Amino acid sequence: MRGCAMDRRRLSIGLVLEISVVAFEALSVATIAPKVARELGGIELYGWTFAAFMLANLVSVVLAGHASDRHGPAAPFTVGLVLFVAGLIACGAAPSMPVLIVGRVVQGLGAGTIGATAFVAIGRAFDEHERARQFALLSTAWVVPGLLAPAVAGIIADEVGWRLVFFGLIPLPLIAAWLTLPALRSLGSGVQMTEGVLPVGAAAQLALGAGLMVAGLGADEAYVAAPLAAIGIAVSIPAFMHLTPPGTLRARRGLPAAVAARGLQTFAFFGADAFLALALASVRDLSPVGVGVVLTPATLTWTAGSWIQAHRAGVWTRRSMATVGLALVAVGVVLMAAVLLEDVPVEAIAAVWGIAGLGMGLSYSTMSISVLSEVDAASQGAATAALQLSDVLGQALGTGLGGAIVAVAASGQGARKDALAIVFALMLFVAVFGTLAARRLPNDPAGLRASTVRSGS
């Protein structure tokens, strides 16, 4: 595949298209979620709208990564699109929040599979010098959705109804399949899978444990919350250690630090992003259109940051690029919390949240490149699966724990504004820890390091 420029070009276009489908869905749901929760009468389940989606990803990225090693990415990609469409239908027809959450689980299984095939394809089809550009292209896949999805979803929700937002997305995965599958089939099965059983059970165990933690923290009674959270932690930690490189929990230098920093990064950014939308709707009383407009600049600055890292990959070290990026996320979270001060204009909130988006662009792709450069082709499936598990777990716990805090306020044990302030403080704390973990990435220029096998990682 690397020797055929035409196939690589088609693959790049196909990957951008498939990620655009997921982007449209993610940005649309983030915009309409407050309205959906109000209409279905389940504000206490608001966080699960996002957490259920992400927890399902924990299982699907493992399945898709290892299935791609055995059979090539085309088959899991097809399965992922079928699940994604089924999830859209279930969400669009949902009569209640529990049914909506089931639909989000199915969507999460599909979206995780789609994302996993993209990482495997980049690892197989492009050499290390080209990967920075390919990851920047994937970020570009969020540009058009970033410009259109929040506003369009908001208008549809206001004028027609939020259900059409889900149903209206159904044709996009079908178009992506038509354009992408031929390029994915050309990759073949590629690398022979290493010995051992697929760690699907460990991934399911991790998802179960994370779900128990979030459910426990969201419980009203302390005698229910404490045991659930404790059981969730006990179930999650062994599974996480099995699925990630040794030393990830300590952010050991090299591959473990990159995996750890990714999880902390997504916890902080996506947790803050989800509850910024809720704050704009409930504290500032913005319509879905208004919420979408405020969230859009961060998507655009993320893309700008990705292209900056692609152009500077041979000059700036991975450590400095990732550290600066995580620091900008922390700055963005601090400044964005001013959304709770009603004297601060929402235009200012949109601008400062763009700082966090820029930081994500600089650091997100840098960590992906770092992971791929730490292993040889035979280990790319396992390494990228660990990275994506950390990515998805960070998003799930960030939104889930934030939802648990807000649920306490919804049950009358605290004011909504105070709960959101606590959520934003939590995201800042995690972003600072992510910055420290990024300091343990390799201190050499991104994209220029020879691939090596890291035994024991």
Coordinates of C-alpha atoms in Angstrom, one line a residue:
M1 CA 0.0 0.0 0.0
R2 CA 2.9 2.4 0.8
G3 CA 4.2 2.0 -2.7
C4 CA 0.9 3.1 -4.4
A5 CA 0.4 6.9 -4.2
M6 CA -3.1 6.6 -5.7
D7 CA -4.3 4.1 -3.1
R8 CA -2.9 6.2 -0.3
R9 CA -4.7 9.2 -1.7
R10 CA -8.0 7.3 -1.9
L11 CA -7.5 6.0 1.6
S12 CA -6.8 9.5 3.0
I13 CA -10.1 10.8 1.4
G14 CA -12.0 7.8 2.7
L15 CA -10.7 8.2 6.3
V16 CA -11.6 11.9 6.3
L17 CA -15.1 11.0 5.1
E18 CA -15.7 8.3 7.8
I19 CA -14.4 10.5 10.6
S20 CA -16.6 13.3 9.3
V21 CA -19.6 11.1 9.9
V22 CA -18.7 10.5 13.5
A23 CA -17.9 14.2 13.9
F24 CA -21.3 15.3 12.7
E25 CA -22.9 12.9 15.2
A26 CA -20.8 14.0 18.1
L27 CA -21.2 17.7 17.6
S28 CA -24.9 17.4 16.9
V29 CA -25.6 15.4 20.0
A30 CA -23.5 17.8 22.2
T31 CA -25.7 20.6 21.0
I32 CA -29.1 19.1 21.4
A33 CA -28.5 16.9 24.5
P34 CA -29.8 19.5 27.0
K35 CA -33.0 19.9 25.0
V36 CA -33.4 16.1 24.7
A37 CA -32.9 15.6 28.4
R38 CA -35.6 18.2 29.2
E39 CA -38.1 16.8 26.8
L40 CA -37.6 13.2 27.8
G41 CA -37.6 14.1 31.5
G42 CA -34.3 12.7 32.5
I43 CA -31.9 15.5 33.4
E44 CA -30.4 13.2 36.1
L45 CA -29.3 10.9 33.2
Y46 CA -27.7 13.7 31.2
G47 CA -24.2 12.6 31.8
W48 CA -25.0 9.0 30.7
T49 CA -26.0 10.3 27.3
F50 CA -22.2 10.8 26.7
A51 CA -20.8 8.2 29.1
A52 CA -22.8 5.2 27.7
F53 CA -21.5 6.1 24.2
M54 CA -17.9 6.2 25.4
L55 CA -18.1 3.1 27.6
A56 CA -19.3 1.1 24.6
N57 CA -16.2 2.4 22.7
L58 CA -14.0 0.7 25.3
V59 CA -15.1 -2.7 24.0
S60 CA -15.3 -1.9 20.3
V61 CA -11.8 -0.5 19.9
V62 CA -10.3 -3.7 21.2
L63 CA -12.5 -5.9 18.9
A64 CA -11.9 -3.7 15.9
G65 CA -8.2 -3.4 16.4
H66 CA -7.5 -7.1 16.7
A67 CA -10.0 -8.0 14.0
S68 CA -8.2 -5.6 11.7
D69 CA -4.9 -7.4 12.5
R70 CA -6.5 -10.7 11.5
H71 CA -8.8 -9.9 8.6
G72 CA -8.0 -6.3 7.5
P73 CA -9.9 -3.2 8.4
A74 CA -12.7 -3.5 5.8
A75 CA -14.7 -6.1 7.7
P76 CA -14.8 -4.4 11.1
F77 CA -15.4 -1.0 9.4
T78 CA -18.5 -2.5 7.8
V79 CA -19.8 -3.9 11.1
G80 CA -19.1 -0.5 12.7
L81 CA -21.1 1.4 10.2
V82 CA -24.1 -1.0 10.6
L83 CA -24.0 -0.6 14.4
F84 CA -23.7 3.2 14.0
V85 CA -26.7 3.4 11.8
A86 CA -28.7 1.1 14.1
G87 CA -27.8 3.4 17.0
L88 CA -29.0 6.5 15.1
I89 CA -32.4 4.8 14.5
A90 CA -32.8 3.8 18.1
C91 CA -31.9 7.3 19.4
G92 CA -34.2 9.0 16.9
A93 CA -37.1 6.8 17.9
A94 CA -36.4 6.8 21.7
P95 CA -39.5 7.4 23.8
S96 CA -37.5 7.8 27.0
M97 CA -34.0 8.6 28.3
P98 CA -33.2 4.9 29.1
V99 CA -34.0 3.9 25.5
L100 CA -32.0 6.8 24.2
I101 CA -29.0 5.6 26.3
V102 CA -29.3 2.1 24.9
G103 CA -29.2 3.7 21.4
R104 CA -26.1 5.6 22.4
V105 CA -24.5 2.3 23.5
V106 CA -25.0 0.9 20.0
Q107 CA -23.7 4.1 18.4
G108 CA -20.7 3.9 20.6
L109 CA -19.9 0.4 19.5
G110 CA -20.1 1.5 15.9
A111 CA -18.1 4.7 16.3
G112 CA -15.3 3.0 18.3
T113 CA -15.0 0.5 15.5
I114 CA -14.8 3.2 12.8
G115 CA -12.1 5.1 14.8
A116 CA -10.0 2.0 15.4
T117 CA -9.9 1.2 11.7
A118 CA -8.6 4.7 10.9
F119 CA -5.7 4.3 13.3
V120 CA -4.8 0.8 12.0
A121 CA -5.0 2.1 8.4
I122 CA -2.7 5.0 9.1
G123 CA -0.2 2.8 10.8
R124 CA -0.1 0.3 7.9
A125 CA -0.3 2.6 4.9
F126 CA 1.9 5.5 5.8
D127 CA 5.5 5.8 7.1
E128 CA 6.5 7.8 10.1
H129 CA 7.2 11.0 8.1
E130 CA 3.7 11.0 6.7
R131 CA 1.7 10.2 9.8
A132 CA 1.7 13.8 11.2
R133 CA 0.0 15.0 8.0
Q134 CA -2.5 12.2 8.1
F135 CA -3.5 12.9 11.6
A136 CA -3.9 16.5 10.7
L137 CA -6.1 15.5 7.9
L138 CA -8.3 13.5 10.3
S139 CA -8.6 16.7 12.4
T140 CA -9.6 18.5 9.2
A141 CA -12.5 16.1 9.0
W142 CA -14.0 18.0 11.9
V143 CA -13.9 21.4 10.2
V144 CA -17.1 21.2 8.1
P145 CA -19.0 19.4 10.9
G146 CA -17.6 22.0 13.3
L147 CA -18.9 24.8 11.2
L148 CA -22.3 23.3 10.3
A149 CA -23.3 20.6 12.7
P150 CA -23.9 22.6 15.9
A151 CA -25.8 25.3 14.2
V152 CA -27.7 23.0 11.8
A153 CA -28.6 20.6 14.7
G154 CA -29.8 23.5 16.8
I155 CA -32.0 24.9 14.0
I156 CA -33.5 21.5 13.3
A157 CA -34.1 20.9 17.1
D158 CA -35.8 24.3 17.4
E159 CA -37.8 24.3 14.2
V160 CA -38.6 20.6 13.5
G161 CA -37.6 18.5 16.5
W162 CA -34.4 16.9 17.8
R163 CA -35.4 13.4 16.5
L164 CA -34.7 14.5 12.9
V165 CA -31.1 15.3 13.9
F166 CA -30.5 11.5 14.4
F167 CA -32.6 10.4 11.5
G168 CA -31.0 13.0 9.2
L169 CA -27.5 11.6 9.7
I170 CA -28.4 8.1 8.5
P171 CA -27.4 8.6 4.8
L172 CA -23.9 9.8 5.7
P173 CA -22.5 6.4 6.9
L174 CA -23.9 4.8 3.8
I175 CA -22.1 7.3 1.6
A176 CA -18.9 6.8 3.6
A177 CA -19.1 3.0 3.1
W178 CA -19.5 3.4 -0.6
L179 CA -16.4 5.6 -0.9
T180 CA -14.2 4.0 1.7
L181 CA -14.5 0.3 1.6
P182 CA -12.5 -0.2 -1.7
A183 CA -9.5 1.6 -0.2
L184 CA -9.7 -0.4 3.0
R185 CA -10.0 -3.7 1.2
S186 CA -6.7 -2.9 -0.6
L187 CA -4.9 -3.0 2.7
G188 CA -5.6 -6.7 3.1
S189 CA -5.1 -8.5 6.3
G190 CA -1.5 -7.2 6.7
V191 CA 0.4 -8.2 9.8
Q192 CA -0.1 -11.7 11.3
M193 CA -1.6 -11.4 14.7
T194 CA 0.6 -12.3 17.7
E195 CA -0.2 -15.2 20.0
G196 CA -2.8 -14.9 22.7
V197 CA -6.5 -14.5 23.1
L198 CA -8.4 -11.3 22.1
P199 CA -8.7 -9.2 25.3
V200 CA -12.4 -8.6 24.7
G201 CA -13.2 -9.8 28.2
A202 CA -10.8 -7.4 29.8
A203 CA -12.2 -4.5 27.7
A204 CA -15.8 -5.5 28.8
Q205 CA -14.5 -5.7 32.4
L206 CA -13.1 -2.2 32.2
A207 CA -16.3 -0.8 30.8
L208 CA -18.3 -2.5 33.5
G209 CA -16.0 -1.2 36.2
A210 CA -16.1 2.3 34.8
G211 CA -19.8 2.2 34.6
L212 CA -20.1 1.0 38.2
M213 CA -17.9 3.9 39.3
V214 CA -20.0 6.5 37.5
A215 CA -23.2 4.9 38.8
G216 CA -21.9 4.9 42.3
L217 CA -20.8 8.5 42.3
G218 CA -24.3 9.4 40.9
A219 CA -26.2 7.6 43.5
D220 CA -28.2 9.7 46.0
E221 CA -27.6 7.6 49.1
A222 CA -24.0 7.3 50.5
Y223 CA -24.6 3.6 51.4
V224 CA -25.2 2.9 47.7
A225 CA -22.7 5.2 46.3
A226 CA -19.6 4.1 48.3
P227 CA -19.9 0.3 47.6
L228 CA -20.7 0.8 43.9
A229 CA -17.7 3.2 43.4
A230 CA -15.4 0.9 45.4
I231 CA -16.5 -2.2 43.3
G232 CA -16.1 -0.2 40.1
I233 CA -12.5 0.7 41.0
A234 CA -11.6 -2.8 42.0
V235 CA -13.0 -4.2 38.7
S236 CA -11.5 -1.5 36.5
I237 CA -7.9 -1.3 37.6
P238 CA -6.8 -4.9 36.8
A239 CA -8.5 -4.7 33.4
F240 CA -6.9 -1.4 32.6
M241 CA -3.5 -2.7 33.6
H242 CA -4.0 -5.7 31.4
L243 CA -5.0 -3.6 28.4
T244 CA -2.4 -0.9 28.6
P245 CA 1.5 -0.9 28.7
P246 CA 3.0 -1.6 32.1
G247 CA 3.6 1.7 34.0
T248 CA 0.7 3.6 32.4
L249 CA -0.9 4.4 35.8
R250 CA 2.4 5.9 36.8
A251 CA 2.9 7.6 33.4
R252 CA 6.3 5.9 33.0
R253 CA 8.4 7.5 30.3
G254 CA 7.8 6.6 26.7
L255 CA 4.7 4.6 25.5
P256 CA 3.0 4.4 29.0
A257 CA 3.3 8.2 29.4
A258 CA 1.7 8.8 26.0
V259 CA -1.2 6.5 26.8
A260 CA -1.7 8.1 30.3
A261 CA -1.5 11.6 29.0
R262 CA -4.2 10.9 26.3
G263 CA -6.7 9.7 28.9
L264 CA -6.1 12.7 31.2
Q265 CA -6.4 15.0 28.2
T266 CA -9.7 13.6 26.9
F267 CA -11.1 13.5 30.5
A268 CA -10.4 17.2 31.0
F269 CA -11.4 18.6 27.6
F270 CA -14.5 16.5 26.7
G271 CA -15.8 16.6 30.3
A272 CA -15.5 20.4 30.3
D273 CA -17.0 20.6 26.8
A274 CA -20.1 18.6 27.6
F275 CA -20.9 20.6 30.7
L276 CA -20.1 23.9 29.1
A277 CA -23.0 23.1 26.8
L278 CA -25.2 22.4 29.9
A279 CA -24.1 25.6 31.5
L280 CA -24.9 27.6 28.4
A281 CA -28.3 26.1 28.3
S282 CA -29.3 26.1 32.0
V283 CA -27.3 29.1 33.4
R284 CA -27.2 31.4 30.3
D285 CA -30.6 30.1 28.9
L286 CA -29.2 29.8 25.3
S287 CA -31.1 27.9 22.6
P288 CA -29.4 24.9 21.0
V289 CA -28.3 27.2 18.2
G290 CA -26.6 29.5 20.6
V291 CA -24.9 26.6 22.4
G292 CA -23.6 25.4 19.0
V293 CA -22.2 28.8 18.1
V294 CA -20.3 29.0 21.3
L295 CA -18.8 25.5 20.9
T296 CA -17.8 25.9 17.3
P297 CA -14.5 27.9 17.7
A298 CA -12.9 25.1 19.7
T299 CA -13.4 22.7 16.9
L300 CA -11.7 25.1 14.4
T301 CA -8.8 25.9 16.7
W302 CA -8.3 22.1 17.3
T303 CA -7.8 21.7 13.5
A304 CA -5.5 24.7 13.4
G305 CA -3.4 23.2 16.2
S306 CA -3.2 19.8 14.3
W307 CA -1.8 21.5 11.2
I308 CA 0.7 23.5 13.3
Q309 CA 2.0 20.2 14.8
A310 CA 2.1 18.6 11.3
H311 CA 4.3 21.5 10.0
R312 CA 6.5 21.7 13.1
A313 CA 6.8 17.9 13.7
G314 CA 10.4 17.8 12.6
V315 CA 11.4 20.8 14.7
W316 CA 9.5 20.8 18.0
T317 CA 10.0 17.8 20.3
R318 CA 7.1 15.5 21.1
R319 CA 7.5 16.4 24.8
S320 CA 7.3 20.2 24.2
M321 CA 4.4 19.9 21.7
A322 CA 2.3 17.8 24.0
T323 CA 3.2 19.7 27.2
V324 CA 2.3 23.1 25.6
G325 CA -0.9 21.6 24.3
L326 CA -2.1 20.2 27.7
A327 CA -1.2 23.5 29.4
L328 CA -3.4 25.4 26.9
V329 CA -6.2 23.0 27.7
A330 CA -5.8 23.8 31.4
V331 CA -5.8 27.6 30.6
G332 CA -9.0 27.2 28.5
V333 CA -10.8 25.3 31.3
V334 CA -9.9 28.0 33.8
L335 CA -11.1 30.9 31.6
M336 CA -14.2 29.0 30.3
A337 CA -15.5 28.6 33.8
A338 CA -16.4 32.3 33.6
V339 CA -19.6 31.0 31.8
L340 CA -21.0 30.8 35.4
L341 CA -20.6 34.6 35.8
E342 CA -23.5 36.1 34.0
D343 CA -21.8 39.4 33.5
V344 CA -19.2 37.8 31.2
P345 CA -20.4 37.8 27.5
V346 CA -20.9 34.5 25.8
E347 CA -18.7 35.7 23.0
A348 CA -15.8 35.8 25.4
I349 CA -16.5 32.2 26.5
A350 CA -16.4 31.1 22.8
A351 CA -13.0 32.8 22.4
V352 CA -11.4 31.4 25.5
W353 CA -12.7 27.9 24.9
G354 CA -10.9 28.1 21.5
I355 CA -7.6 28.2 23.5
A356 CA -8.4 24.7 24.8
G357 CA -9.2 23.5 21.3
L358 CA -5.8 24.8 20.1
G359 CA -4.1 22.9 22.8
M360 CA -5.9 19.7 21.9
G361 CA -4.8 20.1 18.3
L362 CA -1.1 20.5 19.3
S363 CA -1.1 17.5 21.7
Y364 CA -3.7 15.0 20.5
S365 CA -2.0 14.0 17.2
T366 CA 1.4 14.2 18.9
M367 CA 0.5 11.4 21.3
S368 CA -0.8 9.3 18.4
I369 CA 2.4 9.7 16.5
S370 CA 4.4 9.0 19.6
V371 CA 2.6 5.7 20.2
L372 CA 3.0 4.5 16.6
S373 CA 6.7 5.3 16.6
E374 CA 7.3 3.3 19.8
V375 CA 6.3 0.0 18.3
D376 CA 6.9 -2.0 15.1
A377 CA 4.1 -3.0 12.6
A378 CA 3.4 -6.2 14.4
S379 CA 2.5 -4.4 17.6
Q380 CA 0.6 -1.4 16.2
G381 CA -2.8 -3.0 16.8
A382 CA -2.2 -3.5 20.5
A383 CA -0.5 -0.2 21.0
T384 CA -3.2 1.9 19.3
A385 CA -5.9 -0.1 21.1
A386 CA -4.3 0.9 24.4
L387 CA -4.2 4.5 23.3
Q388 CA -7.8 4.5 22.2
L389 CA -8.9 2.7 25.3
S390 CA -7.3 5.5 27.4
D391 CA -8.8 8.1 25.1
V392 CA -12.3 6.7 25.4
L393 CA -12.1 5.9 29.1
G394 CA -11.0 9.5 29.7
Q395 CA -14.0 10.9 27.8
A396 CA -16.4 8.5 29.5
L397 CA -15.2 9.2 33.0
G398 CA -15.0 12.9 32.4
T399 CA -18.6 13.2 31.3
G400 CA -19.8 10.5 33.6
L401 CA -18.3 11.9 36.8
G402 CA -19.4 15.4 35.8
G403 CA -22.9 14.0 35.3
A404 CA -22.8 12.4 38.7
I405 CA -22.0 15.8 40.3
V406 CA -24.8 17.4 38.3
A407 CA -27.2 14.6 39.3
V408 CA -26.6 15.4 43.0
A409 CA -27.6 19.0 42.3
A410 CA -30.7 17.9 40.4
S411 CA -31.9 15.8 43.3
G412 CA -31.9 18.8 45.5
Q413 CA -28.6 18.4 47.3
G414 CA -26.9 21.4 45.8
A415 CA -27.4 24.3 43.4
R416 CA -26.9 23.6 39.7
K417 CA -24.4 26.5 39.3
D418 CA -22.3 25.3 42.2
A419 CA -22.3 21.7 40.8
L420 CA -21.0 23.0 37.5
A421 CA -18.3 25.0 39.2
I422 CA -17.1 21.8 40.9
V423 CA -17.2 20.0 37.6
F424 CA -15.0 22.6 36.0
A425 CA -12.5 22.5 38.9
L426 CA -12.3 18.8 38.5
M427 CA -11.5 19.1 34.8
L428 CA -8.8 21.7 35.6
F429 CA -7.2 19.4 38.1
V430 CA -7.0 16.5 35.6
A431 CA -5.6 18.8 32.9
V432 CA -2.8 19.8 35.1
F433 CA -1.9 16.2 35.8
G434 CA -2.1 15.6 32.0
T435 CA 0.5 18.3 31.5
L436 CA 2.8 16.6 34.0
A437 CA 2.4 13.2 32.2
A438 CA 3.2 14.9 28.8
R439 CA 6.6 15.9 30.3
R440 CA 7.5 12.2 30.1
L441 CA 7.1 11.8 26.4
P442 CA 10.3 11.4 24.3
N443 CA 12.3 14.6 23.9
D444 CA 12.9 14.2 20.2
P445 CA 11.2 15.7 17.1
A446 CA 7.9 14.2 16.3
G447 CA 7.8 12.1 13.2
L448 CA 11.6 11.6 12.9
R449 CA 12.2 8.8 15.3
A450 CA 12.8 5.3 14.0
S451 CA 10.2 2.8 14.9
T452 CA 11.3 0.4 17.6
V453 CA 9.8 -2.5 19.4
R454 CA 9.4 -1.8 23.1
S455 CA 9.4 -5.2 24.8
G456 CA 7.3 -5.2 27.9
S457 CA 5.4 -2.1 26.9

